[in-house]
CSV table of C-alpha atoms in Angstrom, one decimal:
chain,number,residue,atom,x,y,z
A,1,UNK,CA,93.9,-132.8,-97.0
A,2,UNK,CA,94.8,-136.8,-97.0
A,3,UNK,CA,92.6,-139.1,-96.5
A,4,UNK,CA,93.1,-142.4,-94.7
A,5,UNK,CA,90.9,-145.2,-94.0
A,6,UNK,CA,91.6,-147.4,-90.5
A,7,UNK,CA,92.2,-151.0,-90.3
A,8,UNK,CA,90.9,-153.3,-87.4
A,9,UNK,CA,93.2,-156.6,-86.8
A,10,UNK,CA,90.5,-159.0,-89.5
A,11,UNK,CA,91.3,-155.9,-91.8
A,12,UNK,CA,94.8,-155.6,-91.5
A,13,UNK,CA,95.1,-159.3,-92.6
A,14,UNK,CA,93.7,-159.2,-95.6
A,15,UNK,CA,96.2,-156.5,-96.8
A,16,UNK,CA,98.2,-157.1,-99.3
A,17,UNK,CA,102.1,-156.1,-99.3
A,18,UNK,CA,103.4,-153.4,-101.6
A,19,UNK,CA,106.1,-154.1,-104.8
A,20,UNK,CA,109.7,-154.3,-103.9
A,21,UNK,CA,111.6,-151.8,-105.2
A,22,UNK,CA,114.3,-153.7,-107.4
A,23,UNK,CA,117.2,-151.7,-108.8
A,24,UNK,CA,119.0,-152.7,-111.7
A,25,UNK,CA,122.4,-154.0,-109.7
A,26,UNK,CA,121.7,-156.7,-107.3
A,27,UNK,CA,122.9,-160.4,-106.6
A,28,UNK,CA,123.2,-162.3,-109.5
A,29,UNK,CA,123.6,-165.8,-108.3
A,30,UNK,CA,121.2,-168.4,-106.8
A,31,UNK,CA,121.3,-169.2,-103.1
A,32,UNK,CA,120.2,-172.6,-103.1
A,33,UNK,CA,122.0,-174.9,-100.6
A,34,UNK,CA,123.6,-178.2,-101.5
A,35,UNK,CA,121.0,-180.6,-100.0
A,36,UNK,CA,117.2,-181.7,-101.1
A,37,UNK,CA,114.2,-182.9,-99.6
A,38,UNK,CA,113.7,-186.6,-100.2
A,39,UNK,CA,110.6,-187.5,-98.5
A,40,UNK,CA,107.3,-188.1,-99.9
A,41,UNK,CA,105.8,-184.7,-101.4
A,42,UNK,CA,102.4,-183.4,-102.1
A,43,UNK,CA,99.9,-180.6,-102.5
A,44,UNK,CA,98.2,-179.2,-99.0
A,45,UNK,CA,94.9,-179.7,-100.5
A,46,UNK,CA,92.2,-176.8,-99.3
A,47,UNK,CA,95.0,-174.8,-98.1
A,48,UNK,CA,92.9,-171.5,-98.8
A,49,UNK,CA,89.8,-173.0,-97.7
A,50,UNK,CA,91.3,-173.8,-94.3
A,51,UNK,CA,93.1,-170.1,-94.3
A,52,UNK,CA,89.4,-168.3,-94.4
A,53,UNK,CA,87.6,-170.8,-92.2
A,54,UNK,CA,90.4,-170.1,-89.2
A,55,UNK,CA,89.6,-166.2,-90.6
A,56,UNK,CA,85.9,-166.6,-90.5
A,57,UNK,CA,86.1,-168.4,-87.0
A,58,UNK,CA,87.8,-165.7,-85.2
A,59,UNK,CA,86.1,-163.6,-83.0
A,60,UNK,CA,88.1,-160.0,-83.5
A,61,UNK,CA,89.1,-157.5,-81.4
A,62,UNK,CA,87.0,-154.1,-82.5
A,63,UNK,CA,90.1,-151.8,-82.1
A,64,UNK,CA,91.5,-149.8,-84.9
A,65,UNK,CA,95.3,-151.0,-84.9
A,66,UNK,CA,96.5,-149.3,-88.5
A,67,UNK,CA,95.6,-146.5,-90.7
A,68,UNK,CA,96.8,-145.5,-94.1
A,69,UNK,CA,96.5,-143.1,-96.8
A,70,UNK,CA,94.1,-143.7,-99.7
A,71,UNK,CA,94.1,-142.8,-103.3
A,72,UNK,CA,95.9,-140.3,-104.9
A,73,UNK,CA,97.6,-139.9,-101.5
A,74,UNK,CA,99.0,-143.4,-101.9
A,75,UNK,CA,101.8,-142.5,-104.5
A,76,UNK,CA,105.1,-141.6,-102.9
A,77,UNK,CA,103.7,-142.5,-99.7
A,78,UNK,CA,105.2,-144.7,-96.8
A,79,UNK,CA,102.4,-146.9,-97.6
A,80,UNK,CA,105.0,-147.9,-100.8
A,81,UNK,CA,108.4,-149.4,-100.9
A,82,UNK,CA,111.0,-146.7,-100.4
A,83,UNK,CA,113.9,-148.5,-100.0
A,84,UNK,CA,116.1,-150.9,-102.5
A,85,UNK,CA,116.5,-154.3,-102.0
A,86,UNK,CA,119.3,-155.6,-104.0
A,87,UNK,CA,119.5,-159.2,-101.9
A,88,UNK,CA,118.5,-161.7,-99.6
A,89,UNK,CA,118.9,-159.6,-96.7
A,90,UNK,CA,117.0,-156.5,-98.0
A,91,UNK,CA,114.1,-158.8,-99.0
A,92,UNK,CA,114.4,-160.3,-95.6
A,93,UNK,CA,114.4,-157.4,-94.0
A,94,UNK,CA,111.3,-156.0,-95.8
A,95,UNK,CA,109.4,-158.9,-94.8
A,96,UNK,CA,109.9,-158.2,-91.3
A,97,UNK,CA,109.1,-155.0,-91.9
A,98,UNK,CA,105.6,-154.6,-93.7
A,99,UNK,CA,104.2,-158.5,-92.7
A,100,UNK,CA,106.2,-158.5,-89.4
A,101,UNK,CA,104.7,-155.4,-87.9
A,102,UNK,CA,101.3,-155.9,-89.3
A,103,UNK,CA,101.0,-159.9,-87.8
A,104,UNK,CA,102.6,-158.6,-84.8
A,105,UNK,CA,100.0,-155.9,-84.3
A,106,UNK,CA,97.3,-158.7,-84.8
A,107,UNK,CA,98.3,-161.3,-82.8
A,108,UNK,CA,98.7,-159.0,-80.2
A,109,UNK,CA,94.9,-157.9,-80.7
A,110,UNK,CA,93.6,-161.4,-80.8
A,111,UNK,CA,95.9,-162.5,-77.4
A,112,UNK,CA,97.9,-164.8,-79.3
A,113,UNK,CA,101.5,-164.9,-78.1
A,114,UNK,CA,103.2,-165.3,-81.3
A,115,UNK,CA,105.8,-162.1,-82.9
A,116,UNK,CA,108.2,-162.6,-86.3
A,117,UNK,CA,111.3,-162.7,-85.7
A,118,UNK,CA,115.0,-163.6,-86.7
A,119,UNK,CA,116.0,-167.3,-85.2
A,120,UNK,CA,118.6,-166.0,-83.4
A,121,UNK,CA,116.0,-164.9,-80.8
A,122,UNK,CA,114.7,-167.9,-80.5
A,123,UNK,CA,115.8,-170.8,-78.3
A,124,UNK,CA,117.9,-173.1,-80.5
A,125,UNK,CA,116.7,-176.9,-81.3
A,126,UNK,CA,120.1,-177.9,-79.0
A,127,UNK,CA,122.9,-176.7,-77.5
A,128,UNK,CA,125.5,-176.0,-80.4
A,129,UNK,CA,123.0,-175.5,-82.8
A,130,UNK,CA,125.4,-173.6,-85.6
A,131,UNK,CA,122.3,-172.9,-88.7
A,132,UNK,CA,120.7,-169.9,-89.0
A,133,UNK,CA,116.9,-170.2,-90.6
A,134,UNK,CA,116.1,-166.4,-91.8
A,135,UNK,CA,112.4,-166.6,-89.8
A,136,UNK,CA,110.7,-167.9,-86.9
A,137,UNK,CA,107.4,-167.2,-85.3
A,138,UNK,CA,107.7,-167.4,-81.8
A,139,UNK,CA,106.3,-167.3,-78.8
A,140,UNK,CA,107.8,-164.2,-75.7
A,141,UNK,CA,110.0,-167.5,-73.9
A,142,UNK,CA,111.5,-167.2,-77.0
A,143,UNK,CA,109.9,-170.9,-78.5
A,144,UNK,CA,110.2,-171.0,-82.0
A,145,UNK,CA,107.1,-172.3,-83.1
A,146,UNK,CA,106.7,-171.6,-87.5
A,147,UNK,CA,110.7,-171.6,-89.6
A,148,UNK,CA,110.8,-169.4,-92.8
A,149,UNK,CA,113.8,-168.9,-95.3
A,150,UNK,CA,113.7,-166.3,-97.8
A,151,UNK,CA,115.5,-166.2,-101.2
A,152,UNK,CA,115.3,-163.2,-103.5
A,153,UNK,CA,112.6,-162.9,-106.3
A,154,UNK,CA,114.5,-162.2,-109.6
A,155,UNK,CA,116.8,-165.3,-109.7
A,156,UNK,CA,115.5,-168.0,-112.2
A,157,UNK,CA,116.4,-171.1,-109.7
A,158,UNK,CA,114.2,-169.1,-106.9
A,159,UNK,CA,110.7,-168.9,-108.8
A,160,UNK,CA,108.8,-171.1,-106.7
A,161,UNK,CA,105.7,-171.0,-109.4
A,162,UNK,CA,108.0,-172.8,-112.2
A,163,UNK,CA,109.5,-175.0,-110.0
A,164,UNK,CA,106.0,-176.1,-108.8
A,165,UNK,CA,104.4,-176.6,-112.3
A,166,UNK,CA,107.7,-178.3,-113.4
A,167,UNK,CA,107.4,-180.8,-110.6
A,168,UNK,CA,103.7,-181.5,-111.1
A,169,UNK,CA,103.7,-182.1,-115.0
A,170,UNK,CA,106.6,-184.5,-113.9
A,171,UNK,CA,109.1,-182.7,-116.0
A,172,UNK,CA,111.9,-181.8,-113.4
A,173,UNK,CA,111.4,-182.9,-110.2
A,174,UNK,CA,114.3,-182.9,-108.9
A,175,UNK,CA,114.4,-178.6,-109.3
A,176,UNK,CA,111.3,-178.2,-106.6
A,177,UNK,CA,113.4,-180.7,-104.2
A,178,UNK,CA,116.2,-178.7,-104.4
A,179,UNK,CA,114.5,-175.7,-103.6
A,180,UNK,CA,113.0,-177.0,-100.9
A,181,UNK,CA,116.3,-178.8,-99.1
A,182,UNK,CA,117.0,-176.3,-96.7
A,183,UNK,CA,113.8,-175.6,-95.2
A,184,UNK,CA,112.7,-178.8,-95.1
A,185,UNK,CA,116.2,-179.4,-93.1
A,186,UNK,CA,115.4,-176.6,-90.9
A,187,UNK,CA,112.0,-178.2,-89.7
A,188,UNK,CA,113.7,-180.8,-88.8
A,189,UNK,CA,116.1,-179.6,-86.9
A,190,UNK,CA,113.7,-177.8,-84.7
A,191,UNK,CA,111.3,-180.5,-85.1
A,192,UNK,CA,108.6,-177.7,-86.5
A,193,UNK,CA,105.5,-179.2,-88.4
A,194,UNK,CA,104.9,-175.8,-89.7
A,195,UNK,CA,107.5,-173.6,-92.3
A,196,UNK,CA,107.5,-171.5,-95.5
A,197,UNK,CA,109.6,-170.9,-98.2
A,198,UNK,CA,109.1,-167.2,-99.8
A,199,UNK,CA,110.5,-165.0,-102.1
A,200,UNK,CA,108.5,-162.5,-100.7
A,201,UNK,CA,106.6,-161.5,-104.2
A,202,UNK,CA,105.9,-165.4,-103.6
A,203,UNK,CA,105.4,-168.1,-101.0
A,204,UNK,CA,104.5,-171.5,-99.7
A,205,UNK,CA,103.6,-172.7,-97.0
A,206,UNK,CA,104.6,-176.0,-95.7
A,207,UNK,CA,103.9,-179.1,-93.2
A,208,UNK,CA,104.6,-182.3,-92.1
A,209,UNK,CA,102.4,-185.0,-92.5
A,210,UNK,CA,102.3,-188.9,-92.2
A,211,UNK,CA,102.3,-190.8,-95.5
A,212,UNK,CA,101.5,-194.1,-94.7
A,213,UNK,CA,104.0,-195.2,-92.1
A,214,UNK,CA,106.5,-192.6,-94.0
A,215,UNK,CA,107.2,-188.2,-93.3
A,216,UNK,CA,106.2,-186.7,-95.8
A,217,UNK,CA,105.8,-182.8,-96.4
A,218,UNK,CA,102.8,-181.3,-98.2
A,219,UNK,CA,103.0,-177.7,-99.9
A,220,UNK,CA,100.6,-174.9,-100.0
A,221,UNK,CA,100.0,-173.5,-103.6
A,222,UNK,CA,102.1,-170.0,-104.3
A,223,UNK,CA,100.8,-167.0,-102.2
A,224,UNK,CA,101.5,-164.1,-104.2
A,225,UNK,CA,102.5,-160.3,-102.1
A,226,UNK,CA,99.8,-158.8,-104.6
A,227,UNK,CA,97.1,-160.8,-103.3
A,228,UNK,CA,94.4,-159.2,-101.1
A,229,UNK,CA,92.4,-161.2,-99.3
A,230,UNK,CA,89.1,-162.3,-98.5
A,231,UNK,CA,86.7,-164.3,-96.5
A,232,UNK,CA,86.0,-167.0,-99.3
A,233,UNK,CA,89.0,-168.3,-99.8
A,234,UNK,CA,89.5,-167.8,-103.6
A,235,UNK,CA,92.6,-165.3,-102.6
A,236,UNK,CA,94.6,-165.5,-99.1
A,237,UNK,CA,97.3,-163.4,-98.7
A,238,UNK,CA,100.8,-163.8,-97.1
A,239,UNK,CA,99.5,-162.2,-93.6
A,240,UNK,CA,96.3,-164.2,-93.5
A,241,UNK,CA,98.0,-167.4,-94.8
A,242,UNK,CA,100.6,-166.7,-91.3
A,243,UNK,CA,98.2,-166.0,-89.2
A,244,UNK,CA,96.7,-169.3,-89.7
A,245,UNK,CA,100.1,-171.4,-90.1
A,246,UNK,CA,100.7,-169.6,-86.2
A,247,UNK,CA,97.7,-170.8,-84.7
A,248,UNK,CA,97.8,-174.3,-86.0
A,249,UNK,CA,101.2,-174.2,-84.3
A,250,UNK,CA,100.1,-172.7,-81.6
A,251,UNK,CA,98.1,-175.7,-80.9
A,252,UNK,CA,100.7,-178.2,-82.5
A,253,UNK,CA,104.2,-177.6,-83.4
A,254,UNK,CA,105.8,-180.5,-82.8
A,255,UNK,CA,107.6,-182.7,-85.9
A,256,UNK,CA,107.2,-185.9,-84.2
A,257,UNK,CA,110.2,-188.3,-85.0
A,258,UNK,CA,108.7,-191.2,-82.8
A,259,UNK,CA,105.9,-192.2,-85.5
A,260,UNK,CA,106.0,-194.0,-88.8
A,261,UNK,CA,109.1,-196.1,-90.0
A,262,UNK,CA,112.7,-196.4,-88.5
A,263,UNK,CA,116.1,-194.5,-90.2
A,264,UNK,CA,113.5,-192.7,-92.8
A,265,UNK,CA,115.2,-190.4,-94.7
A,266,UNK,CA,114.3,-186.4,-95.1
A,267,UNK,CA,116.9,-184.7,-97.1
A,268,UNK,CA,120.1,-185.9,-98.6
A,269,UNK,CA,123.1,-184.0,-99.3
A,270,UNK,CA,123.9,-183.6,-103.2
């Protein structure tokens, strides 16, 4: 007989999401846009720290929300990747599936109104709007509130690791503001404080902050899918890290354009 164990909502959280199942053919070239972020750039500083305090603060909902199969019942189980994701839109689509449903489930337990979904079920920023950001957390009326884009995993101008040590050694920093371009233009656009950049095996999260009189945007260190995670801080996974990105929007979302110095530039087109 199988044997499962049940997860509550501060359980399912700290889940982390199974391996992608990569075949051998799949896209082969980067999908970097042609724009970078030009604003002042720095670390988000206690990011993890901050992830398990909003964790520890909660007061959670005692009902059993999840269950799933343990052990040797594991293998060949739902509970793994079954399908192949040969590009973005199979990695995007993952994501919704395994981190969607589970912070779905939990913001739902914890009376938050906050789902993931596509942005084209969200309001846009204006009438006209034309991009398409792969992710938004937002709210039933349909208020985006948290932008994501996803890139796939195995392409060398994607790994958001490299591209982070390369920037902070001062080797290439031009690489990590690259990779950052159309996110950071997607914030902006919806004037969202709050966005992350994944891969799905890893991510960052981001936010806007005021660098003096100048925007500048801060990064979270790289999240990895394997991480489980826990009540210290010392690993956060991708469904914790959300959770907490949604309820600091919750409470404050808005990129405010009205502070800090005039014609201030964010990206730039290269």
């Amino acid at each position: 007989m199988a044997v499962s164990v049940t997860h509550r909502a501060s359980g399912l959280l700290l889940e982390p999401l199974p391996n992608l199942d990569i075949p051998a053919r799949r896209t082969v070239s980067h999908a970097l846009h042609r724009i970078k972020f030009v604003g002042a750039l720095g670390q988000w500083t206690n990011f993890k720290t901050e992830v398990a305090n909003t964790y520890n603060s909660q007061t959670w909902n005692p009902r059993e929300i999840a269950s799933r199969l343990t052990a040797n019942f594991l293998a060949g189980s739902v509970h793994e990747e079954q399908v192949f994701v040969s590009d973005e839109r199979g990695v995007q689509g993952r994501l919704e599936g395994r981190a969607g449903i589970a912070l779905g489930a939990v913001f739902g337990a914890q009376n938050h109104d906050l789902k993931l979904g596509a942005s084209k079920g969200a309001l846009p920023p204006y009438p006209g709007y034309k991009k398409a950001p792969d992710f938004v957390l937002m709210t039933s009326a349909h208020e985006a509130k948290v932008v994501g884009e996803v890139k796939v995993p195995w392409i060398r101008e994607h790994n958001l690791r490299k591209l982070i040590t390369e920037f902070e050694s001062g080797a290439k920093q031009d690489n990590f503001r690259h990779v950052l371009g159309q996110i950071a233009e997607y914030m902006f656009d919806s004037r969202l404080k709050y966005g992350f950049l994944t891969t799905y095996e890893h991510t960052i999260f981001l936010r806007k902050e005021e660098v003096g009189r100048a925007w500048g945007l801060e990064y979270s260190p790289v999240i990895y899918h394997s991480d489980r995670g826990s009540t210290s801080g010392r690993t956060v996974p991708f469904c914790q890290s959300l959770y907490h990105i949604g309820l600091l929007a919750l409470a404050d979302s808005n990129f405010d354009t009205s502070t800090g110095m005039r014609n201030q530039k964010w990206t730039a087109p290269l």
